[in-house]
Each structure stands twice: as structure tokens, then as C-alpha cells.
Short mmCIF file of C-alpha atoms in Angstrom, two decimals:
data_model
loop_
_atom_site.label_atom_id
_atom_site.label_comp_id
_atom_site.label_asym_id
_atom_site.label_seq_id
_atom_site.Cartn_x
_atom_site.Cartn_y
_atom_site.Cartn_z
CA MET A 1023 0.00 -0.11 0.19
CA THR A 1024 1.37 3.76 -0.44
CA TRP A 1025 1.43 6.18 1.32
CA LYS A 1026 -1.20 8.02 0.13
CA GLU A 1027 -3.73 5.07 0.04
CA ASN A 1028 -2.73 4.95 3.83
CA ASP A 1029 -3.60 8.32 3.89
CA LYS A 1030 -7.36 8.00 2.51
CA SER A 1031 -7.45 5.28 4.92
CA GLU A 1032 -6.42 7.06 7.40
CA ASN A 1033 -8.96 9.58 6.63
CA SER A 1034 -11.43 7.39 6.06
CA SER A 1035 -11.14 5.93 8.91
CA GLU A 1036 -11.44 9.33 11.15
CA GLN A 1037 -14.17 10.58 9.24
CA LYS A 1038 -16.93 7.30 9.53
CA LEU A 1039 -15.02 7.91 14.10
CA THR A 1040 -16.56 11.39 14.07
CA ARG A 1041 -19.67 10.21 12.48
CA GLN A 1042 -19.84 8.00 14.95
CA GLN A 1043 -18.80 9.85 17.99
CA LEU A 1044 -21.07 12.13 16.95
CA ARG A 1045 -24.45 9.84 16.78
CA GLU A 1046 -23.54 8.64 20.05
CA LEU A 1047 -23.78 12.09 21.01
CA GLU A 1048 -27.34 13.26 19.42
CA GLU A 1049 -27.98 9.27 21.84
CA ALA A 1050 -26.23 10.61 25.37
CA GLU A 1051 -28.43 14.49 24.36
CA LYS A 1052 -31.94 12.69 24.28
CA SER A 1053 -33.59 12.11 27.24
CA THR A 1054 -35.00 9.29 28.35
CA LEU A 1055 -38.67 10.66 27.10
CA GLN A 1056 -38.01 11.80 24.10
CA ILE A 1057 -36.53 8.28 23.53
CA TRP A 1058 -40.09 7.04 24.69
CA LEU A 1059 -41.63 9.50 21.98
CA ASP A 1060 -39.86 8.33 19.52
CA ARG A 1061 -40.64 5.13 19.98
CA LEU A 1062 -44.85 6.09 20.46
CA ILE A 1063 -44.25 7.94 17.18
CA LEU A 1064 -43.11 4.86 15.67
CA VAL A 1065 -45.43 2.24 16.59
CA LEU A 1066 -48.04 5.68 15.68
CA PRO A 1067 -49.77 4.12 12.55
CA ILE A 1068 -50.29 0.84 13.59
CA PHE A 1069 -52.46 2.34 16.35
CA CYS A 1070 -54.41 4.88 13.74
CA GLY A 1071 -54.94 1.96 11.44
CA LEU A 1072 -56.43 -0.05 14.42
CA PHE A 1073 -58.67 2.92 14.84
CA ALA A 1074 -59.27 3.29 11.05
CA ILE A 1075 -60.55 -0.65 10.73
CA TRP A 1076 -62.45 -0.10 14.11
CA GLU A 1077 -64.13 3.14 13.05
CA TYR A 1078 -65.21 1.12 9.69
CA TRP A 1079 -66.80 -1.73 11.12
CA GLU A 1080 -68.14 -0.30 14.84
CA ILE A 1081 -70.27 2.43 13.22
CA PRO A 1082 -73.17 2.04 12.07
CA ASN A 1083 -73.40 2.64 7.04
CA ASN A 1084 -74.77 5.30 6.20
CA SER A 1085 -75.79 4.05 2.70
CA PRO A 1086 -75.48 0.67 1.55
CA ASN A 1087 -71.92 -1.38 1.25
CA LYS A 1088 -71.15 -3.68 -0.99
CA ASN A 1089 -67.89 -6.03 -0.44
CA PRO A 1090 -66.83 -4.91 3.07
CA TYR A 1091 -63.28 -6.71 2.82
CA THR A 1092 -62.31 -4.76 0.60
CA TYR A 1093 -61.48 -1.67 2.49
CA VAL A 1094 -60.08 -3.72 5.60
CA GLY A 1095 -57.58 -5.38 3.28
CA VAL A 1096 -56.40 -3.02 2.22
CA LEU A 1097 -56.01 -1.04 5.59
CA VAL A 1098 -54.02 -4.45 6.88
CA ALA A 1099 -51.77 -4.60 4.07
CA PHE A 1100 -50.29 -0.97 4.92
CA MET A 1101 -50.85 -1.85 8.41
CA ALA A 1102 -48.54 -5.38 7.60
CA ALA A 1103 -46.18 -3.23 4.64
CA TYR A 1104 -44.80 -0.60 7.50
CA ALA A 1105 -45.04 -3.00 10.19
CA ILE A 1106 -42.07 -5.52 7.69
CA TYR A 1107 -40.68 -2.01 6.67
CA GLY A 1108 -39.69 -1.95 10.72
CA LEU A 1109 -39.05 -5.09 11.02
CA ILE A 1110 -36.13 -3.94 9.22
CA CYS A 1111 -35.21 -0.26 10.22
CA MET A 1112 -34.26 -2.00 13.53
CA ILE A 1113 -32.36 -5.54 12.19
CA LYS A 1114 -30.25 -2.11 10.28
CA LYS A 1115 -29.47 -0.52 13.89
CA ILE A 1116 -28.34 -3.75 15.12
CA LYS A 1117 -26.27 -4.01 12.96
CA GLY A 1118 -24.98 -0.69 12.95
CA ASN A 1119 -27.38 2.33 10.38
CA LYS A 1120 -29.10 3.72 12.53
CA MET A 1121 -30.87 6.13 9.37
CA TRP A 1122 -33.45 3.27 7.99
CA LEU A 1123 -34.64 3.79 11.92
CA ASP A 1124 -34.26 7.44 11.02
CA LYS A 1125 -36.57 8.02 8.37
CA ALA A 1126 -38.87 5.81 9.30
CA ARG A 1127 -39.27 7.67 12.45
CA TYR A 1128 -39.13 11.06 10.24
CA ARG A 1129 -42.44 9.54 7.67
CA ALA A 1130 -44.11 8.09 10.62
CA PRO A 1131 -46.75 10.98 11.83
CA LEU A 1132 -47.36 11.16 7.81
CA PHE A 1133 -48.80 7.91 7.30
CA SER A 1134 -50.53 8.04 10.85
CA ALA A 1135 -52.23 10.95 8.93
CA LEU A 1136 -53.10 8.75 6.00
CA PHE A 1137 -54.70 5.90 8.97
CA LEU A 1138 -56.34 8.78 9.66
CA LEU A 1139 -57.40 10.58 6.76
CA LEU A 1140 -58.84 7.38 5.38
CA ALA A 1141 -61.12 6.86 8.26
CA ALA A 1142 -62.35 10.27 8.42
CA TYR A 1143 -62.80 10.28 4.80
CA ASP A 1144 -65.02 7.26 5.30
CA TYR A 1145 -67.18 8.96 8.36
CA LEU A 1146 -67.88 11.69 6.43
CA THR A 1147 -68.91 9.20 3.48
CA LEU A 1148 -70.44 6.37 4.28
CA LYS A 1149 -71.16 6.48 8.09
CA THR A 1150 -72.89 10.13 8.13
CA GLY A 1151 -73.42 11.36 4.69
CA ILE A 1152 -72.00 14.14 4.81
CA LEU A 1153 -70.26 13.68 1.89
CA THR A 1154 -73.77 13.10 -0.21
CA GLN A 1155 -72.63 9.18 -2.34
CA PRO A 1156 -72.89 8.19 -4.65
CA PHE A 1157 -71.74 10.99 -5.91
CA VAL A 1158 -68.78 11.30 -3.43
CA PRO A 1159 -68.43 7.34 -3.20
CA CYS A 1160 -67.30 5.72 0.08
CA MET A 1161 -63.34 4.84 -0.44
CA ASN A 1162 -64.25 0.24 -0.04
CA ALA A 1163 -66.99 1.14 -3.23
CA ILE A 1164 -63.73 2.77 -5.38
CA LEU A 1165 -61.82 -0.29 -4.19
CA ASN A 1166 -64.27 -2.84 -5.84
CA ILE A 1167 -64.71 -1.09 -8.38
CA ALA A 1168 -61.15 -0.45 -9.23
CA TRP A 1169 -60.80 -4.29 -8.60
CA GLU A 1170 -63.21 -5.44 -11.62
CA ASP A 1171 -62.49 -2.23 -14.11
CA ARG A 1172 -58.77 -3.09 -13.71
CA ALA A 1173 -57.98 -4.30 -17.04
CA TYR A 1174 -60.06 -1.55 -18.69
CA ILE A 1175 -58.70 1.80 -16.47
CA GLY A 1176 -55.08 -0.45 -17.51
CA VAL A 1177 -55.37 -0.16 -20.76
CA CYS A 1178 -55.87 3.67 -20.54
CA THR A 1179 -53.42 3.79 -17.86
CA LEU A 1180 -50.77 2.67 -20.35
CA HIS A 1181 -52.15 4.73 -23.64
CA THR A 1182 -52.02 7.80 -20.50
CA LEU A 1183 -48.02 6.91 -19.82
CA ARG A 1184 -46.85 6.50 -23.55
CA LEU A 1185 -48.81 9.76 -24.43
CA LEU A 1186 -47.38 11.10 -21.52
CA PHE A 1187 -44.28 10.20 -22.11
CA LEU A 1188 -43.99 11.16 -26.02
CA GLY A 1189 -44.75 14.70 -25.66
CA TYR A 1190 -42.84 15.12 -22.46
CA PHE A 1191 -39.36 13.84 -23.68
CA ILE A 1192 -39.54 15.33 -26.81
CA GLY A 1193 -40.40 19.08 -25.52
CA VAL A 1194 -37.10 18.38 -22.73
CA PHE A 1195 -35.01 17.26 -25.44
CA LEU A 1196 -35.49 19.59 -28.00
CA GLY A 1197 -35.80 22.31 -24.74
CA LEU A 1198 -32.43 21.97 -23.92
CA ILE A 1199 -31.33 22.85 -27.13
CA THR A 1200 -32.73 25.20 -27.74
CA GLY A 1201 -32.10 26.46 -23.77
CA ILE A 1202 -28.81 25.20 -23.63
CA THR A 1203 -28.28 27.96 -27.53
CA CYS A 1204 -30.03 30.58 -26.15
CA GLY A 1205 -28.20 31.12 -22.73
CA TYR A 1206 -24.18 30.08 -24.13
CA SER A 1207 -24.80 32.24 -27.88
CA GLU A 1208 -26.24 35.51 -27.45
CA LYS A 1209 -26.51 36.35 -31.17
CA VAL A 1210 -29.60 32.89 -30.80
CA ARG A 1211 -30.44 34.40 -27.83
CA TYR A 1212 -30.79 38.37 -29.71
CA TRP A 1213 -33.99 35.57 -32.58
CA VAL A 1214 -35.23 33.63 -30.11
CA THR A 1215 -35.78 35.41 -26.57
CA PRO A 1216 -39.25 37.32 -28.31
CA VAL A 1217 -40.36 33.92 -29.54
CA ILE A 1218 -39.81 32.61 -26.23
CA LYS A 1219 -41.62 36.14 -24.52
CA PHE A 1220 -44.90 35.44 -26.66
CA LEU A 1221 -45.66 32.25 -26.33
CA GLY A 1222 -44.89 31.93 -22.49
CA PRO A 1223 -47.11 33.76 -21.10
CA ILE A 1224 -50.40 31.48 -23.03
CA PRO A 1225 -51.39 28.69 -20.48
CA THR A 1226 -51.61 25.17 -22.88
CA SER A 1227 -54.77 24.29 -21.77
CA THR A 1228 -54.67 27.65 -24.51
CA TRP A 1229 -53.70 25.62 -27.82
CA ILE A 1230 -55.70 22.79 -26.90
CA PRO A 1231 -59.28 23.14 -28.44
CA ILE A 1232 -57.04 25.07 -31.28
CA ILE A 1233 -54.25 21.36 -32.07
CA MET A 1234 -57.28 19.61 -32.11
CA VAL A 1235 -58.93 21.98 -35.12
CA VAL A 1236 -56.31 22.15 -36.73
CA ALA A 1237 -53.98 18.59 -36.07
CA THR A 1238 -53.87 15.68 -38.39
CA SER A 1239 -54.03 13.07 -35.66
CA LEU A 1240 -55.40 14.37 -31.88
CA PHE A 1241 -52.89 12.22 -30.77
CA LYS A 1242 -49.92 14.24 -32.54
CA GLY A 1243 -52.38 16.87 -31.20
CA ALA A 1244 -51.94 16.38 -27.74
CA VAL A 1245 -48.28 15.09 -28.22
CA PHE A 1246 -47.44 18.20 -29.79
CA VAL A 1247 -49.98 19.93 -26.64
CA ILE A 1248 -47.83 18.50 -24.55
CA GLY A 1249 -44.43 18.72 -25.78
CA LEU A 1250 -44.52 22.71 -26.20
CA GLY A 1251 -44.90 22.85 -22.37
CA SER A 1252 -42.11 21.13 -21.64
CA TRP A 1253 -39.82 22.91 -24.09
CA PHE A 1254 -40.91 25.90 -22.56
CA ALA A 1255 -39.55 25.27 -18.84
CA VAL A 1256 -37.02 23.22 -19.61
CA THR A 1257 -35.69 26.51 -21.99
CA VAL A 1258 -36.06 28.84 -19.99
CA ALA A 1259 -34.53 26.62 -16.79
CA SER A 1260 -31.81 26.41 -19.16
CA MET A 1261 -31.15 29.48 -20.72
CA THR A 1262 -31.16 30.74 -16.87
CA GLY A 1263 -28.86 28.69 -15.24
CA ILE A 1264 -26.55 28.79 -18.60
CA GLN A 1265 -26.38 33.00 -18.17
CA ASN A 1266 -25.70 32.19 -14.48
CA VAL A 1267 -22.40 30.64 -15.11
CA ASP A 1268 -19.49 32.22 -13.59
CA LYS A 1269 -17.77 34.01 -16.58
CA ASP A 1270 -14.51 33.75 -14.51
CA TYR A 1271 -15.17 29.57 -15.58
CA PHE A 1272 -14.97 30.21 -18.34
CA GLU A 1273 -12.03 32.36 -18.26
CA ALA A 1274 -9.41 30.02 -16.50
CA ALA A 1275 -11.45 26.97 -18.97
CA ARG A 1276 -9.96 28.84 -22.25
CA THR A 1277 -6.87 29.82 -20.56
CA LEU A 1278 -6.31 26.18 -20.05
CA GLY A 1279 -7.40 25.28 -23.69
CA ALA A 1280 -10.60 23.67 -23.78
CA SER A 1281 -12.35 24.67 -26.98
CA GLU A 1282 -15.77 25.66 -28.08
CA ARG A 1283 -17.49 21.96 -27.09
CA GLN A 1284 -15.42 22.29 -24.03
CA LEU A 1285 -16.96 25.47 -22.52
CA VAL A 1286 -19.63 23.79 -23.86
CA PHE A 1287 -19.92 20.29 -22.24
CA ARG A 1288 -17.81 21.09 -19.94
CA VAL A 1289 -18.22 24.26 -18.15
CA ALA A 1290 -21.77 25.74 -18.87
CA ILE A 1291 -23.73 22.48 -18.69
CA PRO A 1292 -22.73 21.04 -15.33
CA HIS A 1293 -22.71 24.01 -13.92
CA ALA A 1294 -26.56 24.57 -15.12
CA MET A 1295 -27.56 21.18 -14.57
CA PRO A 1296 -29.32 22.80 -10.88
CA SER A 1297 -31.50 24.65 -13.22
CA ILE A 1298 -31.40 22.77 -15.84
CA LEU A 1299 -32.81 19.52 -13.59
CA GLN A 1300 -35.51 21.81 -11.81
CA GLY A 1301 -36.97 22.84 -15.33
CA CYS A 1302 -37.10 19.65 -15.16
CA THR A 1303 -39.40 18.54 -12.91
CA GLN A 1304 -41.64 21.35 -13.68
CA ALA A 1305 -41.78 21.04 -17.39
CA MET A 1306 -43.58 17.89 -15.70
CA SER A 1307 -46.25 19.80 -14.00
CA SER A 1308 -46.61 20.89 -16.96
CA ALA A 1309 -46.75 17.92 -19.15
CA CYS A 1310 -49.59 16.17 -16.09
CA VAL A 1311 -52.23 19.61 -16.25
CA ALA A 1312 -51.97 19.37 -20.09
CA ILE A 1313 -52.13 15.65 -21.05
CA MET A 1314 -55.51 15.54 -18.44
CA ILE A 1315 -57.85 18.45 -20.49
CA ALA A 1316 -55.86 16.91 -23.68
CA GLU A 1317 -57.79 13.54 -22.94
CA MET A 1318 -60.46 15.51 -21.62
CA MET A 1319 -61.45 17.27 -24.60
CA GLY A 1320 -60.22 15.84 -27.50
CA VAL A 1321 -58.41 12.42 -27.50
CA LYS A 1322 -60.06 9.53 -27.16
CA ALA A 1323 -58.21 7.06 -24.29
CA GLY A 1324 -56.27 7.42 -21.32
CA LEU A 1325 -57.52 8.01 -17.96
CA GLY A 1326 -58.82 11.94 -18.90
CA TRP A 1327 -61.10 9.75 -21.55
CA TYR A 1328 -62.12 7.27 -19.25
CA MET A 1329 -62.59 10.28 -15.92
CA THR A 1330 -65.07 12.57 -18.51
CA TRP A 1331 -67.06 9.17 -19.53
CA ALA A 1332 -67.38 7.44 -16.17
CA LYS A 1333 -69.04 11.20 -15.59
CA SER A 1334 -71.32 10.78 -18.56
CA TRP A 1335 -72.26 7.81 -16.85
CA ALA A 1336 -73.00 8.81 -13.52
CA ALA A 1337 -70.41 6.28 -12.15
CA TYR A 1338 -69.30 8.51 -9.87
CA ASP A 1339 -67.28 5.50 -8.51
CA LYS A 1340 -65.44 5.03 -11.29
CA MET A 1341 -64.86 8.36 -11.85
CA PHE A 1342 -62.81 8.40 -8.42
CA ALA A 1343 -61.42 5.77 -9.07
CA ALA A 1344 -59.95 7.29 -12.09
CA LEU A 1345 -58.76 10.13 -9.94
CA PHE A 1346 -57.39 8.18 -7.30
CA VAL A 1347 -54.95 6.27 -10.17
CA ILE A 1348 -53.82 9.05 -11.84
CA CYS A 1349 -53.10 10.83 -8.64
CA PHE A 1350 -51.05 7.15 -7.99
CA ILE A 1351 -48.89 7.57 -11.47
CA PHE A 1352 -48.15 11.29 -11.28
CA THR A 1353 -46.25 10.56 -7.33
CA ILE A 1354 -44.48 7.79 -8.57
CA VAL A 1355 -43.13 10.72 -11.80
CA THR A 1356 -41.86 13.38 -9.80
CA LYS A 1357 -40.50 10.71 -7.35
CA GLY A 1358 -38.52 9.67 -9.97
CA LEU A 1359 -37.53 13.31 -11.24
CA ASP A 1360 -36.52 13.53 -7.60
CA LEU A 1361 -34.46 9.91 -7.65
CA VAL A 1362 -32.66 11.07 -10.47
CA LYS A 1363 -31.67 14.58 -9.51
CA ARG A 1364 -31.03 13.51 -5.72
CA ARG A 1365 -28.14 11.32 -8.09
CA VAL A 1366 -26.96 14.43 -10.40
CA LEU A 1367 -26.69 16.17 -7.83
CA ARG A 1368 -24.61 14.39 -5.55
CA TRP A 1369 -22.49 16.58 -4.50
CA GLN A 1370 -24.76 19.72 -3.23
CA ASN A 1371 -25.73 16.56 -0.19
CA GLY A 1372 -24.73 18.90 2.95
CA MET A 1373 -24.84 22.25 0.63
CA VAL A 1374 -28.45 22.43 0.24
CA LYS A 1375 -30.80 22.08 4.02
#
């Protein structure tokens, strides 16, 4: 082993020792009451789940409720998943990794609130009728119809995902090219900026009736509308990020002999990456709004179309089922973008609070 490798190993061991000492100090600072409070918060979602089951079974129903075991099964599945997650966290802690348990402690109040929210929704719909049925169906009815119509909902989900990602990636790709070029080249920015300022204030939904008439097909028109909103968000974010790069970095790179290509891909883009990824996140939000409006107004497939079709037949349980599927999909997509952002910008860990 060389002296450099030996020095690195010593530094890493010192860092591990320092982290371990910090954790011990944090634990030593907690009182007995705080330790028991943390334990109570960790098991609180289980108690809230039991309360939701008790509310569902013990309080009399205000309206008919077919197949009542579906909702209970979902609650039990959620509780079992949380219990398994907590068990894994405990095993990790025993092995010396306390991070998982800290994350579980941080998320436990949210899981508890979820169970309480489900109980409150069931009380307002099935038990009291404050939220009038069938216009606002209970959770058990939504779960039952989602399972019965799962094949059709699955097909509509695939249509929505295809349309969403096709328009989104086309818009992001063109937005990156436009934004990076405008941010780096003042001549290009001179001609493109007026177009951006003209299209920017116009909401994406405004274009939908026009595009649905002009486009050769409804699908292509919807792709264009989604891509347009994504293009604008990524273009503005990329151009702003490139313009905000410190000029000294370019001068230093030129002094070291960097070419124009290297200035763009090794200096400008890496430093503008936080702004670019933020624009990609905003583009996804714009795409989600545009796709729902496009499917409800003209596209003959997808979850938005399914909601409109269910509403026309007064099938409100199907409409709510599709709504929950939409929320779930968009949450997963947003979470995926957040993971990509954390991975690409991992050098920012500890800098941004």
C-alpha cells in the first residue's frame, strides 16, 4: 500500500469515527422521555390503522356497502407493509445503520395521518353521508370498482403514460437544445427570446382547442401540446442556468486550452445542471396538467378520457377510481424525477438544507 492509499484509509476511518461519535452525542442528548416518545411515534401508524378499522366496522353505515372486506384488506396490507418496514429498520439499527430508523421516525407521522385521513373520509361518506353518495363514493366502493374494471383502467393507464412520456421527452429534448444554445450564444438568444416571451404567457390549455382542429390526429395534437409546455419550461430554465454561470470559469477553461465544445459540455452544462433539472420538474407538472385537459377534451383514450366517460354515465365510483390512479402515477413519476435529481446533484448533499 502506498502512502497516499494509507492516508486515504486513515482519513476515511477518522470520518467514520467522527460520524459515530456524533450519533452517540445525539443519542446522549436525548432524555428518557424523548426516547420513549420516538418509540411511540414509530408505532403510532399501527394504532391509527387499528382505529381506522374500528371506525369502519363499529360505526353503523348510512348507505349500502357491498363487499365490505375489500377496504379492510387494504388497511391490513398497509399496516403489514409498515410493520415489515419497521422490522427492517430495526435489523439495520442492530447492524449499526441507524439511518433507516431515523427515516422511519421522520415518516411515521405522515403514515399516521394517512390512516386518520382514510378514517375521516369513510366517516364523512359511508357513515354519515355528509359527502353525499353516490356523487362522493366511499373508499370501499372505489376499491371494489377499481378491481372489477382493472383491465380497462390498465389499458387507459398505458395510453396516458405513452402520451405523457412521448410529449414530455420530445419537449425536454428540444428545450435543452434551445435553452443551452440561447444561454451560450448571444446571437441565437437575440432571435429566440422574442418567441419565448410571446409563447410564455399563453397557458398550455389555450392551445388545445386550436391544435385539436388543426392537427391531423388527436394523438399528435396532444403530443404537441404536452411537448410545447415542456419545451418552454426547460428552455427558460436551461437558458437562465447557462447565463448564471460565472464568467471566470470560462476564462479559466480557455486559459487551460479548452475548446468551445468543452466550454459547453464541461463548464456551462455541469454548472447549470441544478437549474436544468428544476426546469425538467416544472415541465413534468405542466405535462401532467396538459395531458388531463387534452384527454378530457379530445383524445379518445387514457385516464382523463375514462373520467369523462364515467361522469357521462354517472359512474362516480369509476371516476374516483381513475382519479386515484392518476394521483398515484403522477406521484411515482415525480418521485422518480426527484431520485434522478438527487443522483445527478449528489455533490450538493450537505450544501442545500
